[in-house]
Amino acid sequence: MATIKDIAKKAGVSITTVSRALNGYSDVNEDTRKKIVETAKLLNYSPNTIARSLVMKKSKTIGLLVSGFIRENAKDNFTIEVMTGVNDYASQTAYDIVLFTTNSSKQREKTYTQLCKERKVDGVIIQGIRTDDPYLDEVIEGEIPCVLVDIPKIGKHAGYVSTDNYAGAWEVGEYLAGLGHTSIGMVNGHEFAFVSQERLKGFKDSLIQKDIKLSDDRISNGDFTEESGGRAALQLLEDNPSTTAIFCASDLMAIGAMTALKSRGYRIPEDISIVGYDNILLSRYVQPGLTTISQDTYGLGYEAAKLLIDMLDHEGEPRKTIVLHELMERDSSAKV
Amino acid sequence: MATIKDIAKKAGVSITTVSRALNGYSDVNEDTRKKIVETAKLLNYSPNTIARSLVMKKSKTIGLLVSGFIRENAKDNFTIEVMTGVNDYASQTAYDIVLFTTNSSKQREKTYTQLCKERKVDGVIIQGIRTDDPYLDEVIEGEIPCVLVDIPKIGKHAGYVSTDNYAGAWEVGEYLAGLGHTSIGMVNGHEFAFVSQERLKGFKDSLIQKDIKLSDDRISNGDFTEESGGRAALQLLEDNPSTTAIFCASDLMAIGAMTALKSRGYRIPEDISIVGYDNILLSRYVQPGLTTISQDTYGLGYEAAKLLIDMLDHEGEPRKTIVLHELMERDSSAKV
DNA sequence: TTGTAAGCGTTATCAT
DNA sequence: ATGATAACGCTTACAA
């Protein structure tokens, strides 16, 4: 591997000059620069970013900390879409992405902060972490610039991107009430996701405003998995046989609910309407197509990267970015 | 950020001793070690991997070079599953993963090799690259240890993992012939994927052995996208209206074919049987469920990482690893 | 068992 | 416009 030292020797100049020439400084003679660039090419030189990072104290890498990047979760293309967005923005910049996953065996030994400190990432994007994660606060309070996906917390060096989950759920309420439903239930996700809380609140509030009460026995909790959605939906119907519409806090749970209900002989949407949340890929392939709230998942990742890199490069303040959502009406919901 | 220098000062020893103590060398007094470890903890020390990499000339990172990691491709969870496999194996080791994507704007300026050399990755896993990629040879002939996914080429520092595409396609041929089909067509992918060539050969050979000839006008090429599959399938039926079974070289194309055929009034599998390849997530959600060849995509990634890291850590020879495949019979195929 | 010193490949400061 | 030289934080002969 050729180094600037080799170039310096061959070109008959000092390493300082080589460094300056290659980095486009103005105070170097055009002829010397030309010669240096030439010999650099000749020696097939490529800069050693590690050495550069060491002296500059900047690695030009951002950590992408994902939980849920596990085999079982591939169904839910949420994670991958976020990652794609992050990647697309980052690849327009000088930053490379280092992947950290929390389901790894390393996790137990090392906190996220340690991971990031050791690899010297300049900043980190965190996706899929649970609100009860013991290290969440450590990250938010920490020194490393970070952007959280779907966790509305701002710290001295921490911003976030999210969608307006309250508003999204509100729209579902409006929509179902508009279709004439009055006996409505909800399958929520586990309590350790901020989105669960928000979606519940938004849904409840919009129904109340239509004089529909979502009592506790009309709310059943799953854990965002397909299977749990089925279980929760059946429970719901057992407790409230009159239910004509169910809002599920995730598409995966909604799909589970549809499967379970269909297997019990319910027709969707004739007997019961189902609405999901996320607009995952599957939702438009299942039968019937699932009505859901579409989130700009890709945008979530893209904006996260944008926000983080703005914080890094222009000392931008940590702040929040809200990306849009939209009701996608398909065939799993109908007038009562 | 505390460094070993700080620890050395505080503990009253030399930095050499600190280095040795922290790295578990035997030639250091137990008491000194204890004190050093203690002060390290006290100072909230974490090692600077960048400095370490510089001197060791090993970054303990592997590059994951993916093309197809783009928004449009999220449907096909192939890429993400490979990535998950890579990640799962890597996270059991000391290696971290750096993500490179070829669809980035960076690509035009820099070759893969440059990317890898600059970031000083110890090795690289390459997924989704086309056989006509101008830089493919550069990688295979290059100095950087690498493992290719689904490109059967071995070099001095390059191994690969793949499935037996010939055998998989062969089994599809046997299967369809076994169902009594004699008028059979194939929708292949573009010629710039090794898998296309292999699948075509395997399919053709197995049919010939059953005295069924797959003439050129019974082969229609798509480009692995859903839409192209639909187009190719319609073309095929126009040219050969008697066709009763179509083998598509990817599930996505098969799904496109099913949609297109259904919209023309064909019933699947009553009028025409469809078989795909890949067993992507969608294939068991579409109607009817798609018969396909399941590849252990996760295993592809896992084995790729394993092979690469073996090459890096134990100077393992570059070699090939073949992961298993299996025919998944669902409802898109039936007796003629 | 411990310390001194060189060196990894850069950038940056200060002369010249 | 160019060059010496120190520094980044670490590992590793070599010496003591």
XYZ file of C-alpha atoms (C1' of nucleotides) in Angstrom:
704
model
C 0.000 0.000 0.000
C 1.443 3.275 -1.073
C 1.414 6.084 1.477
C 1.942 9.775 1.134
C 5.481 9.093 2.241
C 6.097 7.012 -0.856
C 4.592 9.671 -3.010
C 6.717 12.315 -1.349
C 9.869 10.373 -1.982
C 9.065 9.602 -5.581
C 7.935 13.130 -6.356
C 10.831 14.681 -4.508
C 8.741 16.771 -2.137
C 7.826 16.624 1.532
C 4.866 14.694 2.909
C 3.344 17.957 3.995
C 3.189 19.117 0.441
C 1.720 15.843 -0.690
C -0.976 16.048 1.928
C -1.806 19.579 0.951
C -1.773 18.872 -2.742
C -4.046 15.876 -2.426
C -6.466 17.685 -0.189
C -6.874 20.544 -2.581
C -5.233 23.262 -0.564
C -4.632 26.438 -2.486
C -1.129 27.161 -1.303
C 0.616 24.694 -3.514
C 2.182 25.292 -6.880
C 0.133 23.979 -9.759
C 3.067 22.144 -11.235
C 3.985 20.397 -8.019
C 0.364 19.470 -7.529
C 0.197 17.993 -10.974
C 3.308 15.937 -10.388
C 2.001 14.748 -7.038
C -1.388 13.760 -8.327
C 0.336 11.931 -11.128
C 2.641 9.906 -8.937
C -0.249 9.208 -6.597
C -2.107 7.664 -9.486
C 1.004 5.878 -10.588
C 1.471 4.284 -7.191
C -2.203 3.437 -7.033
C -2.466 5.404 -3.846
C -5.550 5.562 -1.747
C -5.712 7.529 1.459
C -5.816 5.698 4.747
C -8.970 6.907 6.420
C -7.942 5.266 9.638
C -4.856 7.382 10.000
C -6.863 10.388 9.005
C -9.557 9.609 11.547
C -7.007 9.249 14.270
C -5.535 12.672 13.813
C -8.750 14.443 12.875
C -10.728 12.841 15.660
C -13.543 12.269 13.218
C -14.250 8.896 11.699
C -16.801 9.993 9.140
C -18.924 7.035 10.044
C -22.322 6.893 11.590
C -23.556 3.958 13.575
C -26.867 2.444 12.645
C -28.128 0.755 15.745
C -31.008 -1.514 14.925
C -32.836 -3.926 17.051
C -35.343 -6.043 15.274
C -32.808 -6.790 12.613
C -33.388 -10.432 13.180
C -34.547 -13.246 11.108
C -38.041 -13.495 12.465
C -38.640 -9.845 11.842
C -37.955 -9.811 8.148
C -41.677 -9.952 7.505
C -42.038 -6.511 8.681
C -40.099 -4.556 6.135
C -40.213 -1.522 8.368
C -36.644 -1.921 9.531
C -35.221 -2.479 6.100
C -37.012 0.529 4.704
C -35.699 2.751 7.422
C -32.239 1.423 6.745
C -32.590 2.092 3.062
C -33.552 5.662 3.752
C -30.617 6.170 6.066
C -28.306 4.646 3.538
C -29.604 6.694 0.654
C -29.044 9.949 2.419
C -25.712 8.952 3.877
C -24.384 7.855 0.530
C -24.750 11.381 -0.730
C -22.397 12.486 1.982
C -18.934 11.570 3.127
C -20.302 9.283 5.813
C -20.220 5.529 5.803
C -22.492 3.391 7.871
C -21.481 0.910 10.508
C -24.099 -1.589 11.464
C -24.727 -2.396 15.094
C -27.365 -4.819 16.170
C -28.679 -5.226 19.624
C -29.725 -8.808 19.392
C -26.128 -9.780 19.132
C -24.332 -11.664 21.788
C -22.154 -8.601 22.221
C -25.056 -6.668 23.598
C -24.962 -8.170 27.021
C -21.354 -7.228 27.533
C -21.336 -3.788 26.062
C -23.710 -0.887 26.158
C -24.548 0.970 22.982
C -22.468 3.849 24.127
C -19.469 1.650 24.548
C -19.995 0.183 21.106
C -20.123 3.641 19.618
C -17.223 4.999 21.603
C -14.967 2.146 20.646
C -15.763 2.306 16.989
C -15.539 6.058 17.233
C -18.645 6.699 15.196
C -19.350 10.383 14.878
C -23.026 9.881 15.535
C -25.653 7.217 15.743
C -29.152 6.493 14.533
C -31.226 4.281 16.734
C -34.115 2.271 15.423
C -36.424 -0.228 17.039
C -35.285 0.221 20.592
C -37.868 -0.342 23.304
C -38.733 2.343 25.781
C -37.819 0.029 28.632
C -34.367 -0.589 27.229
C -31.968 -0.046 30.107
C -29.523 1.853 27.945
C -31.928 4.240 26.308
C -31.300 7.019 28.791
C -27.598 6.480 28.633
C -27.764 7.230 24.940
C -30.007 10.257 25.213
C -27.989 11.812 27.994
C -24.702 10.852 26.413
C -22.180 12.876 24.482
C -22.572 11.113 21.153
C -24.869 12.913 18.727
C -27.809 10.684 18.061
C -31.143 10.545 16.337
C -33.925 8.297 17.560
C -36.491 6.790 15.271
C -39.992 6.812 16.707
C -38.994 7.734 20.225
C -39.961 11.307 20.944
C -37.174 12.367 23.241
C -34.844 15.246 22.787
C -31.593 15.612 24.649
C -28.558 17.797 24.549
C -27.194 15.728 21.690
C -30.261 13.749 20.760
C -33.018 14.513 18.282
C -35.664 12.290 16.786
C -37.776 11.584 13.749
C -41.230 10.170 13.904
C -44.649 10.282 12.416
C -47.623 11.797 14.131
C -49.004 8.625 15.591
C -51.687 10.435 17.525
C -53.012 12.054 14.372
C -52.798 8.847 12.392
C -54.842 6.932 14.913
C -57.245 9.831 15.145
C -57.880 9.566 11.440
C -58.630 5.893 11.774
C -61.212 6.727 14.412
C -62.799 9.354 12.205
C -62.786 6.974 9.309
C -64.425 4.092 11.126
C -66.998 6.328 12.760
C -67.653 7.806 9.326
C -68.438 4.341 8.033
C -71.087 4.086 10.701
C -69.322 1.816 13.136
C -70.168 2.325 16.776
C -69.100 -0.923 18.313
C -65.365 -0.664 17.905
C -62.367 -2.390 19.438
C -58.626 -1.929 19.341
C -55.728 -4.344 19.342
C -52.787 -2.412 20.671
C -49.079 -3.269 20.757
C -47.095 -3.665 23.927
C -46.675 -0.779 26.278
C -42.956 -0.478 25.699
C -43.368 1.260 22.396
C -44.147 4.927 22.336
C -46.227 4.422 19.279
C -48.621 2.191 21.185
C -49.407 4.876 23.686
C -49.854 7.532 21.048
C -52.029 5.434 18.813
C -54.266 4.464 21.658
C -54.704 8.041 22.784
C -55.399 9.354 19.292
C -57.897 6.644 18.555
C -59.701 7.015 21.846
C -59.936 10.767 21.600
C -61.302 10.781 18.094
C -63.968 8.263 19.016
C -65.016 10.162 22.107
C -65.526 13.220 20.015
C -67.990 11.094 18.025
C -69.616 9.955 21.258
C -68.154 6.503 20.993
C -66.494 5.234 24.115
C -63.539 2.871 23.846
C -63.807 1.179 27.210
C -60.956 -0.909 28.559
C -62.618 -4.192 27.774
C -62.590 -3.151 24.136
C -58.827 -2.866 24.121
C -56.735 -5.979 23.829
C -52.962 -6.023 23.829
C -50.681 -7.927 21.498
C -46.952 -7.542 21.120
C -46.790 -6.489 17.452
C -46.442 -10.046 16.169
C -48.812 -11.605 13.694
C -49.750 -14.380 16.032
C -50.465 -12.065 18.959
C -52.751 -10.021 16.743
C -54.865 -13.063 16.040
C -55.087 -13.960 19.678
C -55.975 -10.456 20.786
C -58.666 -10.084 18.144
C -60.371 -13.309 19.131
C -60.275 -12.271 22.757
C -61.830 -8.972 21.812
C -64.715 -10.589 20.001
C -65.296 -13.020 22.769
C -65.647 -10.168 25.244
C -67.653 -7.992 22.845
C -69.484 -10.111 20.286
C -71.190 -7.050 18.877
C -67.914 -5.531 17.628
C -68.030 -4.535 13.968
C -64.646 -2.913 13.562
C -61.151 -3.439 14.974
C -58.204 -1.097 14.736
C -54.884 -2.876 15.079
C -51.811 -0.886 16.032
C -49.695 -2.651 13.412
C -50.289 -4.300 10.078
C -48.682 -7.491 11.172
C -51.157 -7.777 14.045
C -53.960 -6.820 11.674
C -52.976 -9.585 9.298
C -52.877 -12.016 12.184
C -56.313 -10.807 13.205
C -57.713 -11.281 9.719
C -56.375 -14.801 9.489
C -57.748 -15.729 12.891
C -61.141 -14.198 12.250
C -61.471 -15.756 8.824
C -60.681 -19.146 10.286
C -63.573 -18.633 12.724
C -65.917 -17.937 9.854
C -66.049 -14.156 10.031
C -66.150 -12.414 6.685
C -63.990 -9.336 6.223
C -65.169 -6.675 5.750
C -68.827 -7.812 5.670
C -68.950 -9.015 9.276
C -66.088 -7.036 10.642
C -63.823 -4.257 9.423
C -60.111 -4.332 10.093
C -57.726 -1.399 9.922
C -53.991 -1.685 10.449
C -51.052 0.666 10.851
C -47.747 0.855 8.956
C -48.655 -0.082 5.397
C -46.111 -2.827 5.246
C -45.534 -4.564 1.972
C -47.756 -7.492 2.819
C -50.751 -5.328 3.510
C -51.550 -4.906 -0.139
C -51.031 -8.562 -0.948
C -53.203 -10.161 1.689
C -56.837 -10.961 0.971
C -58.666 -8.667 1.352
C -56.200 -5.821 0.964
C -55.677 -4.170 4.323
C -56.840 -0.644 5.016
C -54.078 1.004 6.962
C -52.137 4.114 7.800
C -49.187 4.461 5.524
C -46.064 5.862 7.043
C -43.210 7.144 5.035
C -40.820 4.640 6.527
C -38.159 5.345 3.990
C -38.523 9.023 4.798
C -38.098 8.219 8.464
C -34.645 6.828 7.753
C -33.783 9.469 5.223
C -34.713 12.301 7.539
C -32.939 10.661 10.445
C -29.711 10.594 8.492
C -30.249 14.126 7.293
C -30.867 15.407 10.788
C -27.894 13.591 12.244
C -25.490 14.669 9.567
C -26.720 18.214 9.888
C -25.939 18.012 13.575
C -22.490 16.686 12.786
C -21.471 18.891 9.911
C -23.159 22.167 10.714
C -23.578 21.884 14.423
C -27.307 21.810 13.827
C -29.374 21.733 16.969
C -30.901 18.399 17.895
C -34.511 18.686 16.877
C -37.431 16.644 15.743
C -38.620 15.888 12.259
C -42.094 14.612 11.609
C -42.710 12.730 8.408
C -46.090 12.331 6.825
C -48.677 9.609 7.100
C -51.748 8.839 5.079
C -54.812 6.641 5.277
C -54.741 3.922 2.634
C -58.219 2.634 2.080
C -58.316 -0.915 0.810
C -60.846 -3.724 1.104
C -60.674 -4.808 4.703
C -63.031 -2.074 5.861
C -66.561 -1.188 4.854
C -69.754 0.491 5.969
C -71.406 -1.216 8.852
C -12.015 10.599 26.431
C -9.627 8.793 28.629
C -6.667 7.135 26.982
C -4.206 4.564 28.208
C -1.898 7.485 28.868
C -4.347 8.854 31.418
C -4.662 5.480 33.024
C -0.917 5.095 33.114
C -0.480 8.402 34.849
C -3.203 7.812 37.379
C -2.111 4.278 38.130
C 1.543 5.233 38.254
C 2.712 2.801 35.614
C 3.833 3.029 32.000
C 1.492 2.934 29.068
C 3.068 -0.321 27.970
C 1.971 -1.959 31.141
C -1.498 -0.571 30.788
C -1.741 -1.902 27.259
C -0.545 -5.284 28.337
C -2.772 -5.443 31.366
C -5.882 -4.483 29.438
C -5.148 -6.921 26.670
C -4.771 -9.798 29.026
C -1.092 -10.479 28.628
C 0.309 -12.881 31.147
C 3.482 -11.067 31.968
C 1.963 -8.518 34.259
C 1.640 -8.660 37.994
C -1.823 -9.495 39.236
C -1.868 -6.539 41.572
C -0.812 -4.062 38.913
C -3.407 -5.483 36.581
C -6.070 -5.112 39.198
C -5.152 -1.529 39.825
C -5.064 -0.767 36.134
C -8.389 -2.352 35.400
C -9.811 -0.436 38.288
C -8.594 2.952 37.173
C -9.679 2.150 33.641
C -13.173 1.633 34.908
C -12.891 4.704 37.063
C -11.949 6.855 34.085
C -14.650 5.245 32.002
C -12.061 4.195 29.540
C -12.832 2.579 26.249
C -10.173 1.587 23.796
C -9.774 3.542 20.607
C -10.174 0.989 17.877
C -8.982 3.464 15.318
C -5.603 3.858 16.916
C -5.434 0.136 17.346
C -6.341 -0.463 13.723
C -3.668 1.898 12.564
C -0.880 0.148 14.321
C -2.191 -3.375 13.873
C -3.058 -2.858 10.247
C -6.308 -4.633 10.869
C -9.589 -2.801 11.193
C -11.705 -5.723 12.357
C -14.424 -4.615 10.022
C -15.841 -6.335 7.022
C -17.478 -4.514 4.197
C -20.917 -5.571 3.111
C -21.237 -4.503 -0.463
C -24.827 -4.732 -1.565
C -26.422 -3.638 -4.703
C -30.149 -3.943 -4.784
C -30.347 -2.272 -1.432
C -32.666 0.251 -2.886
C -36.141 1.307 -2.216
C -37.777 -0.451 -5.113
C -36.176 -3.707 -4.160
C -37.533 -3.961 -0.671
C -40.222 -6.298 -1.914
C -37.726 -8.908 -2.459
C -36.553 -9.666 1.020
C -33.665 -11.633 -0.389
C -31.147 -8.899 0.262
C -32.270 -8.234 3.777
C -32.187 -11.904 4.669
C -28.680 -12.261 3.382
C -27.707 -9.230 5.396
C -29.284 -10.654 8.498
C -27.320 -13.842 8.091
C -24.081 -11.958 7.633
C -24.824 -9.838 10.632
C -25.743 -12.754 12.847
C -22.516 -14.549 12.211
C -20.384 -11.442 12.386
C -21.863 -10.395 15.674
C -20.497 -13.544 17.249
C -17.046 -12.421 16.274
C -14.931 -9.345 16.782
C -15.901 -7.971 13.398
C -18.201 -5.080 12.745
C -19.941 -4.479 9.480
C -19.565 -1.472 7.255
C -22.286 -1.008 4.705
C -21.411 -0.120 1.154
C -24.014 0.291 -1.491
C -23.403 0.423 -5.153
C -26.388 2.446 -6.139
C -24.940 5.391 -4.352
C -23.685 8.410 -6.152
C -20.273 7.510 -4.867
C -20.158 4.491 -7.074
C -19.385 6.320 -10.236
C -16.334 7.952 -8.776
C -14.870 5.081 -6.868
C -14.483 1.431 -7.548
C -15.390 -1.087 -4.880
C -11.763 -1.789 -4.329
C -11.073 1.845 -3.647
C -13.969 2.005 -1.235
C -12.621 -0.991 0.622
C -9.030 0.132 0.576
C -9.876 3.540 1.942
C -12.048 2.242 4.738
C -9.469 -0.437 5.316
C -11.968 -3.225 5.684
C -10.259 -6.522 6.308
C -12.510 -8.305 3.868
C -15.695 -7.872 1.934
C -18.879 -9.730 1.161
C -20.463 -8.926 -2.147
C -24.133 -9.447 -2.800
C -26.325 -8.665 -5.763
C -23.613 -7.633 -8.168
C -24.229 -8.299 -11.848
C -21.898 -10.410 -13.905
C -21.405 -7.540 -16.286
C -20.328 -5.203 -13.530
C -17.115 -3.584 -14.740
C -15.496 -3.911 -11.352
C -16.284 -7.528 -10.681
C -12.969 -8.812 -11.968
C -11.098 -6.122 -10.160
C -12.517 -7.487 -6.934
C -11.891 -11.127 -7.696
C -8.336 -10.550 -8.815
C -7.673 -8.070 -6.046
C -5.821 -8.394 -2.795
C -8.742 -7.920 -0.478
C -10.215 -11.163 0.813
C -13.741 -11.432 -0.441
C -16.711 -13.714 -0.599
C -19.221 -13.500 -3.391
C -22.846 -14.371 -2.966
C -24.305 -16.292 -5.881
C -21.410 -15.707 -8.243
C -19.444 -18.905 -8.657
C -15.958 -17.574 -9.085
C -12.950 -18.385 -7.013
C -9.825 -16.301 -6.992
C -6.642 -16.110 -5.017
C -8.464 -14.202 -2.313
C -12.040 -14.786 -3.350
C -14.462 -17.527 -2.449
C -18.187 -17.765 -2.851
C -21.396 -19.105 -1.402
C -24.328 -20.129 -3.471
C -27.081 -22.622 -3.838
C -27.134 -25.283 -6.474
C -29.260 -23.432 -8.979
C -28.836 -26.102 -11.595
C -30.171 -28.758 -9.261
C -33.005 -26.557 -8.047
C -34.223 -25.883 -11.543
C -33.779 -29.534 -12.385
C -36.142 -30.440 -9.577
C -38.723 -28.029 -10.896
C -38.506 -29.762 -14.255
C -38.928 -33.165 -12.677
C -41.807 -31.891 -10.624
C -43.731 -30.369 -13.514
C -43.110 -33.363 -15.735
C -44.265 -35.535 -12.877
C -47.524 -33.628 -12.777
C -48.023 -34.566 -16.396
C -47.161 -31.265 -18.028
C -45.599 -31.514 -21.460
C -46.211 -28.065 -22.837
C -43.955 -26.035 -20.606
C -42.450 -22.560 -20.769
C -39.894 -20.628 -18.780
C -39.625 -16.998 -17.807
C -35.959 -16.408 -17.163
C -34.162 -13.451 -15.584
C -31.676 -11.325 -17.428
C -28.492 -12.830 -18.711
C -26.286 -10.844 -16.359
C -27.058 -13.045 -13.403
C -25.286 -16.333 -13.045
C -28.366 -17.823 -11.524
C -30.294 -17.237 -14.736
C -27.906 -19.293 -16.769
C -27.804 -22.101 -14.250
C -31.525 -22.262 -13.775
C -32.134 -22.379 -17.474
C -29.629 -25.166 -17.992
C -30.920 -27.243 -15.099
C -34.510 -26.848 -16.188
C -33.796 -27.630 -19.812
C -31.718 -30.698 -19.022
C -34.258 -32.204 -16.686
C -37.026 -31.771 -19.232
C -34.990 -33.274 -22.032
C -34.409 -36.315 -19.939
C -38.214 -36.617 -19.828
C -38.341 -36.138 -23.592
C -39.731 -32.633 -23.303
C -37.979 -30.043 -25.377
C -37.746 -26.467 -24.152
C -37.330 -24.700 -27.445
C -36.207 -21.085 -27.597
C -39.659 -19.748 -28.327
C -40.762 -21.230 -25.040
C -38.279 -19.130 -23.127
C -39.066 -15.510 -22.437
C -36.762 -13.154 -20.596
C -37.684 -10.747 -17.843
C -35.338 -8.781 -15.629
C -36.368 -10.178 -12.240
C -38.995 -7.493 -11.614
C -42.608 -8.254 -10.953
C -43.772 -6.279 -13.934
C -41.343 -7.905 -16.342
C -42.559 -11.311 -15.205
C -46.091 -10.424 -16.192
C -45.021 -9.200 -19.554
C -42.841 -12.201 -20.284
C -45.544 -14.650 -19.277
C -48.116 -13.063 -21.558
C -45.645 -13.122 -24.409
C -45.019 -16.774 -23.760
C -48.688 -17.661 -23.915
C -49.198 -15.644 -27.007
C -46.439 -17.563 -28.754
C -47.482 -20.898 -27.297
C -51.171 -20.938 -26.373
C -51.005 -24.591 -25.463
C -48.660 -23.961 -22.531
C -49.899 -25.488 -19.281
C -47.002 -24.689 -16.970
C -44.510 -21.868 -16.572
C -41.363 -21.882 -14.497
C -40.252 -18.398 -13.500
C -36.666 -17.829 -12.439
C -37.730 -15.681 -9.505
C -40.740 -15.421 -7.239
C -41.202 -11.781 -7.999
C -41.514 -12.543 -11.682
C -43.790 -15.470 -10.866
C -46.043 -13.187 -8.877
C -46.109 -10.734 -11.741
C -46.958 -13.591 -14.070
C -49.804 -14.761 -11.854
C -51.283 -11.301 -11.658
C -51.048 -10.785 -15.401
C -52.498 -14.179 -16.239
C -55.335 -13.848 -13.762
C -56.240 -10.501 -15.262
C -56.501 -12.224 -18.641
C -58.902 -14.744 -17.214
C -56.558 -17.681 -16.720
C -57.186 -19.698 -13.607
C -54.178 -20.776 -11.600
C -53.467 -23.638 -11.278
C -56.451 -25.044 -13.191
C -55.514 -23.533 -16.545
C -51.874 -23.015 -15.957
C -49.354 -23.943 -13.291
C -46.786 -21.465 -12.065
C -43.591 -22.251 -10.217
C -41.199 -19.621 -8.887
C -37.763 -19.550 -7.386
C -36.516 -17.982 -4.110
C -39.375 -18.507 -1.680
C -39.605 -14.858 -0.805
C -41.922 -13.792 1.932
C -44.704 -12.788 -0.418
C -44.851 -16.156 -2.083
C -46.859 -17.670 0.717
C -49.209 -14.733 0.993
C -50.272 -14.351 -2.624
C -53.336 -16.134 -3.912
C -52.852 -18.938 -4.716
C -49.752 -19.649 -2.658
C -46.773 -19.933 -4.962
C -44.966 -23.218 -5.472
C -41.291 -22.386 -5.460
C -37.755 -23.409 -4.677
C -36.836 -22.282 -1.227
C -33.292 -21.127 -0.759
C -31.710 -20.723 2.593
C -31.081 -17.052 2.020
C -30.237 -16.401 5.608
C -27.785 -19.281 5.400
C -26.240 -17.723 2.341
C -25.331 -14.651 4.361
C -24.376 -16.595 7.448
C -22.069 -18.892 5.527
C -20.595 -16.013 3.584
C -19.588 -14.317 6.817
C -18.311 -17.560 8.225
C -16.197 -18.261 5.180
C -14.793 -14.753 5.031
C -13.924 -14.584 8.687
C -12.332 -17.988 8.467
C -10.187 -16.663 5.663
C -9.281 -13.644 7.755
C -8.668 -15.229 11.113
C -7.300 -18.619 10.210
C -5.929 -17.989 6.777
C -8.562 -20.367 5.480
C -8.365 -21.017 1.783
C -10.923 -19.242 -0.348
C -13.464 -21.889 -1.173
C -17.079 -22.347 -2.009
C -19.968 -23.172 0.256
C -23.216 -24.478 -1.119
C -26.322 -24.039 0.978
C -29.420 -26.139 0.610
C -32.558 -25.592 -1.372
C -35.901 -27.288 -1.299
C -39.058 -27.460 -3.367
C -41.987 -25.853 -1.575
C -45.206 -27.140 -3.035
C -48.083 -24.726 -2.644
C -51.240 -24.097 -4.633
C -50.055 -22.475 -7.835
C -49.231 -25.794 -9.468
C -51.359 -28.855 -10.174
C -51.735 -31.897 -12.370
C -52.392 -31.059 -15.953
C 7.596 -7.818 35.772
C 8.058 -3.233 33.949
C 9.591 0.794 31.085
C 11.633 3.250 26.861
C 11.047 4.287 22.369
C 9.775 3.562 17.687
C 6.256 3.492 14.496
C 1.409 3.005 12.108
C -0.280 7.186 8.070
C -2.206 11.097 8.473
C -3.003 16.379 9.485
C -1.599 20.740 11.518
C 1.530 24.175 13.439
C 5.116 26.884 12.681
C 9.123 28.219 10.401
C 11.540 29.323 6.268
C 5.177 27.775 -1.818
C 7.400 24.276 0.891
C 9.425 21.557 4.730
C 10.464 19.910 9.752
C 8.250 18.297 13.335
C 4.805 17.126 16.632
C 0.728 14.868 17.531
C -3.419 11.443 17.381
C -3.732 6.582 20.785
C -2.223 2.515 20.415
C 1.026 -1.994 20.038
C 5.392 -4.040 20.222
C 10.311 -5.012 19.952
C 13.961 -4.303 22.954
C 16.128 -3.116 27.291
C 16.416 -3.117 32.041
